[in-house]
CSV table of C-alpha atoms in Angstrom, one decimal:
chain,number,residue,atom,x,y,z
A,30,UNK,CA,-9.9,2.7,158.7
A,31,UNK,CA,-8.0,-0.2,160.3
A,32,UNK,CA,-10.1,-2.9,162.1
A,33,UNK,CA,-9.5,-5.9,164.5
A,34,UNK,CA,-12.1,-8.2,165.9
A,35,UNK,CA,-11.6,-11.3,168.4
A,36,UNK,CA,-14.8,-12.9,168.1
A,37,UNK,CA,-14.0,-14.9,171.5
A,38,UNK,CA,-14.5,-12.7,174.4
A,39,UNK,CA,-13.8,-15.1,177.3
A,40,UNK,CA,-11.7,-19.4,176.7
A,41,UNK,CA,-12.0,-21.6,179.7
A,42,UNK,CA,-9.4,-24.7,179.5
A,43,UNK,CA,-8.4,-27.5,182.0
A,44,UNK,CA,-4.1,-26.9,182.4
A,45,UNK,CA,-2.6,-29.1,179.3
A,46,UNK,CA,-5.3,-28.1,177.0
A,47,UNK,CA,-4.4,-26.1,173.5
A,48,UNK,CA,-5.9,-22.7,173.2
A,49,UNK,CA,-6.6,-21.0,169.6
A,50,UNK,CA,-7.6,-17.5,169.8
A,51,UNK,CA,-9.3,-16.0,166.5
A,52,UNK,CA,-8.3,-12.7,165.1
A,53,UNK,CA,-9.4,-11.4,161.6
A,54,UNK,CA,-8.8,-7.6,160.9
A,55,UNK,CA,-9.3,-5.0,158.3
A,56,UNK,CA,-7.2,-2.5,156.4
A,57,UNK,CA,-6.3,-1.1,153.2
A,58,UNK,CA,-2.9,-0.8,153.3
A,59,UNK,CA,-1.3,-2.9,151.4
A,60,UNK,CA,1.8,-2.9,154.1
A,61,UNK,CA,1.1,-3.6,157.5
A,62,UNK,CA,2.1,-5.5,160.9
A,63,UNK,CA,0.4,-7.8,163.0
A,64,UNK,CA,0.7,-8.5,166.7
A,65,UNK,CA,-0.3,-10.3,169.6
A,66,UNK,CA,0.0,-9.0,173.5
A,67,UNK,CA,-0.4,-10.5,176.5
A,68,UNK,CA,-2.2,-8.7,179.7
A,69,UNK,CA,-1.4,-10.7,183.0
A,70,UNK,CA,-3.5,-9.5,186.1
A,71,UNK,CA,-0.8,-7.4,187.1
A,72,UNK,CA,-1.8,-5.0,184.1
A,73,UNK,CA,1.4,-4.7,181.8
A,74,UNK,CA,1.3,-5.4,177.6
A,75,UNK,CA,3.4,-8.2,176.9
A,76,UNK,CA,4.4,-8.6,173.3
A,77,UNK,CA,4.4,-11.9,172.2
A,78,UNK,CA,4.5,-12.2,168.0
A,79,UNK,CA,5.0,-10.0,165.3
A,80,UNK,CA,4.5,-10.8,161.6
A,81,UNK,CA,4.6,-8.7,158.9
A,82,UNK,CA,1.9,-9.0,155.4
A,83,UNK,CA,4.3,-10.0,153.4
A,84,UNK,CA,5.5,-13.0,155.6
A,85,UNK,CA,3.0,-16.0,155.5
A,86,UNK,CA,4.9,-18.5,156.9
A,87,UNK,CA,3.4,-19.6,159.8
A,88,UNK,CA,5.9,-20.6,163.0
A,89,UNK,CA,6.1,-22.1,166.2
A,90,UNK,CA,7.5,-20.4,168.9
A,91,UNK,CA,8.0,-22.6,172.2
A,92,UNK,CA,4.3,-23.2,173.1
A,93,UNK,CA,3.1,-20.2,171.1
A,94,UNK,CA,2.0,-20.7,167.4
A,95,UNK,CA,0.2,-18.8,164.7
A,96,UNK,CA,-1.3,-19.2,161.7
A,97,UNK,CA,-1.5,-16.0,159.4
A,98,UNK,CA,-3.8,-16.4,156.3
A,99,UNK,CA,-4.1,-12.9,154.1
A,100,UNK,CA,-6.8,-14.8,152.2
A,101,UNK,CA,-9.1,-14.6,155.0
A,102,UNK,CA,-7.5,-11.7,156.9
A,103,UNK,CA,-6.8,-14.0,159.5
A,104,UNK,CA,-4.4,-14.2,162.2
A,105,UNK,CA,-4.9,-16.6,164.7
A,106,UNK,CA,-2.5,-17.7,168.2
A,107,UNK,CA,-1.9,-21.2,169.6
A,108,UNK,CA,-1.2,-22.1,172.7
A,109,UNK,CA,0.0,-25.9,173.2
A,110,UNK,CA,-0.2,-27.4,176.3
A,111,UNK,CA,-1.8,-24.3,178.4
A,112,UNK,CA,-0.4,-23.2,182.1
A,113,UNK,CA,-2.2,-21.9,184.9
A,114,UNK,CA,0.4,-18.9,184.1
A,115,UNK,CA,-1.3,-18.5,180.5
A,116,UNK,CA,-4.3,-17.3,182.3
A,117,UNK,CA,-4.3,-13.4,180.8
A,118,UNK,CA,-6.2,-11.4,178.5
A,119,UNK,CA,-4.5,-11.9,174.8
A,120,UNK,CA,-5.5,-8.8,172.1
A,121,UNK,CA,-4.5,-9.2,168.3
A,122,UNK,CA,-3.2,-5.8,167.6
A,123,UNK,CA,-2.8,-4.2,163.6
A,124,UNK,CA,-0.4,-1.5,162.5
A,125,UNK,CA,-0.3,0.3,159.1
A,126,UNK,CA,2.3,1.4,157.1
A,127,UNK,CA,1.7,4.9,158.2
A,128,UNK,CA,1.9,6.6,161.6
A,129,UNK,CA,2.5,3.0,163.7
A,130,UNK,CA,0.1,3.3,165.9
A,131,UNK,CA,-1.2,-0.1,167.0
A,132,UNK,CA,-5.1,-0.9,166.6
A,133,UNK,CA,-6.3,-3.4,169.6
A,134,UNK,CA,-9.1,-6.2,169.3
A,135,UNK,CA,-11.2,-6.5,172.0
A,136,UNK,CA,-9.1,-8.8,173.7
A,137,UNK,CA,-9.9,-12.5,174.8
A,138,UNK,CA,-9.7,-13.7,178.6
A,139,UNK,CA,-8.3,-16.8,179.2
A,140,UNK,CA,-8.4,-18.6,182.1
A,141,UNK,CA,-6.5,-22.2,182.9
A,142,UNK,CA,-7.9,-23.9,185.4
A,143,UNK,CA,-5.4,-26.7,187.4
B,21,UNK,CA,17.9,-4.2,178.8
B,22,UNK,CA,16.7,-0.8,179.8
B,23,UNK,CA,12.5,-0.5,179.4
B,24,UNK,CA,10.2,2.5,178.9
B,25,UNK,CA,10.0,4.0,182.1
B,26,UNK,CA,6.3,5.6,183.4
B,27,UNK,CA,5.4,7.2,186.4
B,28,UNK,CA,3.6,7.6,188.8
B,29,UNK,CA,2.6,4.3,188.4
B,30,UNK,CA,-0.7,5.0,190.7
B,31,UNK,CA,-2.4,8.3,191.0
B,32,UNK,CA,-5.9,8.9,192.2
B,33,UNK,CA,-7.5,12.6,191.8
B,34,UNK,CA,-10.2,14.1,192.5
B,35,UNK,CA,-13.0,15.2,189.5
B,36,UNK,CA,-12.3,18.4,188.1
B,37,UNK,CA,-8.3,18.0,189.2
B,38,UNK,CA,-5.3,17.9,186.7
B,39,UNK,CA,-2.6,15.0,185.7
B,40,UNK,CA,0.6,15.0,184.7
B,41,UNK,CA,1.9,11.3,183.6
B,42,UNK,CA,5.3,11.0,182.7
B,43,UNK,CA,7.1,8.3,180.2
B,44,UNK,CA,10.5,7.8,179.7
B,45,UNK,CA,11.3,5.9,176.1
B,46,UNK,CA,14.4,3.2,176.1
B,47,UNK,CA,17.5,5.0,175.2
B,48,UNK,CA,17.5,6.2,171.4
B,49,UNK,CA,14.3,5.4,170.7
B,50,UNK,CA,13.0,8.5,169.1
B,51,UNK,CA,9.1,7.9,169.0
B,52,UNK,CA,6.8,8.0,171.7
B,53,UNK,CA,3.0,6.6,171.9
B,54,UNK,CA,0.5,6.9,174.2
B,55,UNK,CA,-2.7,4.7,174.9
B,56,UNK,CA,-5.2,4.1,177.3
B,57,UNK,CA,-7.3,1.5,178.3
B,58,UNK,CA,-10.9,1.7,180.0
B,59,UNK,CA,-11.8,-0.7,182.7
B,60,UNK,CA,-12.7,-4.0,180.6
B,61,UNK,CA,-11.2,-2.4,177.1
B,62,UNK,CA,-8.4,-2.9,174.8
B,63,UNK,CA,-6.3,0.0,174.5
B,64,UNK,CA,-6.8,3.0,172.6
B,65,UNK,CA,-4.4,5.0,170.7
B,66,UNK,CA,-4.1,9.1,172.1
B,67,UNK,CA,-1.3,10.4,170.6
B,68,UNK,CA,2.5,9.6,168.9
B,69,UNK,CA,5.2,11.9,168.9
B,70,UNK,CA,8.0,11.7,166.7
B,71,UNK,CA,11.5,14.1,166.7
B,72,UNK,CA,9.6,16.1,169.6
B,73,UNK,CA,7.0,16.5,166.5
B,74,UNK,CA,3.6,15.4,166.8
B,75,UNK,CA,3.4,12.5,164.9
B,76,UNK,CA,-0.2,11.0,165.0
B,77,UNK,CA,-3.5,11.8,166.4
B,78,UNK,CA,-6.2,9.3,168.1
B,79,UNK,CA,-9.4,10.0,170.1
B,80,UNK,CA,-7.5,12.0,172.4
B,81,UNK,CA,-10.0,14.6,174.3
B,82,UNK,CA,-9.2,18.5,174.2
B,83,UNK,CA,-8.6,18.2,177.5
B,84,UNK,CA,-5.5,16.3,177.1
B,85,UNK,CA,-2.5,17.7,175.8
B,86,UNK,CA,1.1,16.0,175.5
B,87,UNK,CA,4.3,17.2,174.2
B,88,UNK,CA,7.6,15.0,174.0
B,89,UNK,CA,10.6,17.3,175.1
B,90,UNK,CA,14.4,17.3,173.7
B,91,UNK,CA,15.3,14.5,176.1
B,92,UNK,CA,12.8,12.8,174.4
B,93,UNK,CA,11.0,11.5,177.3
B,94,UNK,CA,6.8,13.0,176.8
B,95,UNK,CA,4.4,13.8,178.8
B,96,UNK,CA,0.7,13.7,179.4
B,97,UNK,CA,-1.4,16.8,180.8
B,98,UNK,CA,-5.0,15.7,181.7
B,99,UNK,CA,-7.2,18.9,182.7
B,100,UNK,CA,-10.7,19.4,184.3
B,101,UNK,CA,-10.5,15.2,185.0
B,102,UNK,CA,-13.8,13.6,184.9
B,103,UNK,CA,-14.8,10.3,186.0
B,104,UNK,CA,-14.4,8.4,183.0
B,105,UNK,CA,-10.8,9.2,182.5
B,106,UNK,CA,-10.1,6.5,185.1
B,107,UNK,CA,-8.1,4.3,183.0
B,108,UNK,CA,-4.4,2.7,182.8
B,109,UNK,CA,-2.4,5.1,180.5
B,110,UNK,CA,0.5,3.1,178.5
B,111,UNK,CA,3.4,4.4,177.2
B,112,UNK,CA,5.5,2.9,174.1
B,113,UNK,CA,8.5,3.8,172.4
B,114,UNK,CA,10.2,2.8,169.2
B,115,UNK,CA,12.8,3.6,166.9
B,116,UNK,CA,11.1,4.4,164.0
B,117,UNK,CA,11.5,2.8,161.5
B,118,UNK,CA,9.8,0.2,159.2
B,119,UNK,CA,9.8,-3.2,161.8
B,120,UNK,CA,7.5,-1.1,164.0
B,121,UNK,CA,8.4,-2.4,167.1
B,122,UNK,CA,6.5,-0.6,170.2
B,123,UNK,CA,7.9,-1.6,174.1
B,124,UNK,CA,5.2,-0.8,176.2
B,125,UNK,CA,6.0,0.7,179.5
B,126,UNK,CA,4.0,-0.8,182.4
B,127,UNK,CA,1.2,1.8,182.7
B,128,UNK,CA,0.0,4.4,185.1
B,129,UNK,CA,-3.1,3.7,186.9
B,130,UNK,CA,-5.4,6.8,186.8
B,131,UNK,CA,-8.2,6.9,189.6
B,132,UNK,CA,-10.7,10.0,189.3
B,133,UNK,CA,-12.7,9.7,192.1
């Protein structure tokens, strides 16, 4: 069985801060896709970063930035330089080889105070 | 770019009532998911449907049935609603193949009052 887990539930930061958001997750495959979403108030999934296990290079996308260690099953997200408008709930997502479907963490809220 | 389409995107029942949600997958994408998400909770997984084929099976109640129909688009039949079904019901689509990229439509807002 596949497994995700944000240990954070709930960030705080003053705007201009950097976020990191924890994810580790389980699974046996030995192929399989990580993800991370965005949820805005308004309710819809935004995708933000993909990243397959066989790619460990770690990038920087604009603000957003990961770090995927297979070591330590880890795949944590960066923000630099938070907005008010990064304010959301995030969820590290995991997909197996087989079937697709997208397992969710329990998501971390984070607000960005001005 | 065309997105994956849901509607209604509000509906409010009454308990014992039934749903239809509808979801309409970008243009040539020939898989369908659904998920929902509790007030509070990440999403869970219901169902995939691949080729009009079921494709994958979650935690989705027996109450619940879905087919995807030779348009591809896929519906969602919630029967004998109960109060815990309130939830916001995603939809994603993808063309399946090994990327795995799911669009997620913007969700239909189910209130069982």
């Amino acid at each position: 069985a596949q497994k995700v887990t944000q240990a954070q539930t709930e960030i705080s930061v003053v705007e201009k801060e950097d976020v990191t958001l924890d994810c580790v997750y389980e699974t046996r495959d030995t192929t399989y896709y990580l993800f991370w979403y965005k949820q805005p108030p308004s309710g819809e999934l935004v995708f933000l970063i993909r990243r397959n296990s066989f790619d460990e290079q770690n990038e920087i996308s604009g603000r957003y930035s990961w770090n995927f260690q297979k070591s330590t099953s880890s795949f944590n997200f960066t923000i630099t330089a938070s907005q008010v408008v990064d304010s959301a709930v995030y969820f590290c997502a995991l997909s197996g080889a087989a079937g697709n479907k997208l397992t969710f963490g329990g998501g971390t809220r984070v607000l960005v105070k001005p | 770019a065309a997105g994956v389409i849901q509607s209604p995107r509000h509906l409010i029942k009454e308990k014992r009532e039934t749903a239809t949600l509808k979801c309409y997958p970008i243009p040539r994408h020939d898989t369908v998911y659904w998920y929902q998400q509790g007030p509070g909770q990440d999403p869970q997984f219901l169902i995939s449907f691949y080729e009009k084929m079921q494709s994958d099976k979650g935690s989705i109640p027996d109450r619940f049935s879905a087919q995807q129909f030779s348009d591809y688009h896929s519906e969602l039949n919630m029967s004998s609603l109960e109060l815990g079904d309130s939830a916001l019901y995603f939809c994603a689509s993808s063309f399946r193949d090994f990327n795995n990229e799911q669009f997620f439509g913007p969700g239909t807002r189910l209130t069982v009052l």
